[in-house]
């Protein structure tokens, strides 16, 4: 059932833009394989529309939209296009591979964008909308038009724009809160006014697309639904430009949990939410904050004695939804060093992983190694280990060996043996501390100096024998990428996370590994 043919007036269509708006988060760049993995999770979860990228932006983006379009079985696949014929053609070319394809084209409508960015008059913008939407409709039946910065656009002009888009054949109209400026009451009113006052609006699906600059993206999305919107644009984990987009998992669970106050429904299989969150967090190398609603580590943790007492007596005392309803399972003791391949494969399947033969073999060897070194291996350890393994497939620069000497008030020296495109070399360097020495040695080894934007380490589980999960963000010529690694040793995890990020810089630039970034 598509957004324009479903007659159920209470159905809210979920448009996921993790792969487009989400990927615009600084450092959240994904490889093609990662995008396909995310798209598969979204499709299996029941997302209605997947925005797979911005095809004109680069060949890589175009190829990603084509690949997602070919792979996706159920969802509509869309690509973004500015109000430019070449953009629209490129998007049309990319989504024609989909079972159900859509072109999503947009133009700014607010006075501030018209005056400073577009340098166009209102009449010129109306003409652009009519011409570009009609062009898109000539290529495909399913066309979404967005009024960029709609929430800072005077209502009368916004209505004229929407009317022009509908007349030209747009089947979905999106009114984005591009800068996260709206508040719920006025957002609801904007949708109600436009839908009730524009001719033809009653036969069109209206969509909300809210950014989270004031922390109101989910509240505004729900207000838009009350005002008549029946499509919501959102991202897993709320990934997105600046403070992010509205979080898919929060919208879906709010509608499900508070159906009494909001009588609308989605077709999302909510037990997939936790897994989708993990897949996106690993693919985008973007950690989920601990207290993030629905999918954060602490979202279902009860710390205070009074809460724990209530939970033991009746979970509903302090829990408005069950962890199981969003796919969170009890953290269980996995297995020990005597567990075999079959048991490990079963555990991976239970955790939602299907690995190819080589990846499975590598993961199994690492699991055995971990089980040898760590007393208890938990589900979270396996997830960290496999995400690390999958996230570093294809890395051209690898850590072979390292030795670190660190003395209080004295020298901090790292010796690193790196394999660069299969060739090994060893370099030794000093720093103000162990991590500084390691990162300096790597920079020396690869011959370039990306800027370190972020370095963070966390324990995968509790205890001093817990694996360390290290996260590194690097910047080079305005491009930001992230890298992750999990290891029992914090310093090794840090070195591998740095290398993982560095390898991503290489993928994006398609450069040779040694000295790739020089100049
Ligand atoms: O935030 C925004 O306005 C957008 C549009 C391109 C839909 O992302
Ligand atoms: Zn946006």
CSV table of C-alpha atoms and ligand atoms in Angstrom, one decimal, residues 20-21 24 51 80 104 106 146-149 174 176-179 209 211 233 245, ligand 1:
chain,number,residue,atom,x,y,z
A,20,UNK,CA,20.3,11.1,3.5
A,21,UNK,CA,19.7,13.7,6.2
A,24,UNK,CA,24.7,14.6,6.8
A,51,UNK,CA,15.3,8.2,1.5
A,80,UNK,CA,16.6,13.9,-3.1
A,104,UNK,CA,11.8,14.1,-3.7
A,106,UNK,CA,12.6,20.8,-2.7
A,146,UNK,CA,9.3,20.0,0.1
A,147,UNK,CA,9.1,23.7,1.1
A,148,UNK,CA,12.4,24.2,2.7
A,149,UNK,CA,12.2,26.3,5.8
A,174,UNK,CA,6.4,18.1,2.9
A,176,UNK,CA,9.9,20.9,6.9
A,177,UNK,CA,11.0,22.7,10.1
A,178,UNK,CA,14.4,22.9,8.5
A,179,UNK,CA,16.0,24.9,11.3
A,209,UNK,CA,10.2,16.8,8.7
A,211,UNK,CA,14.9,19.1,13.1
A,233,UNK,CA,10.2,12.0,8.2
A,245,UNK,CA,16.2,14.9,13.0
B,1,LIG,O1,15.5,20.0,6.5
B,1,LIG,C1,15.1,20.1,5.4
B,1,LIG,O2,14.4,21.1,5.0
B,1,LIG,C2,15.4,19.1,4.4
B,1,LIG,C3,14.8,19.1,3.1
B,1,LIG,C4,15.7,18.9,2.0
B,1,LIG,C5,13.6,18.2,3.0
B,1,LIG,O3,16.1,18.2,4.7
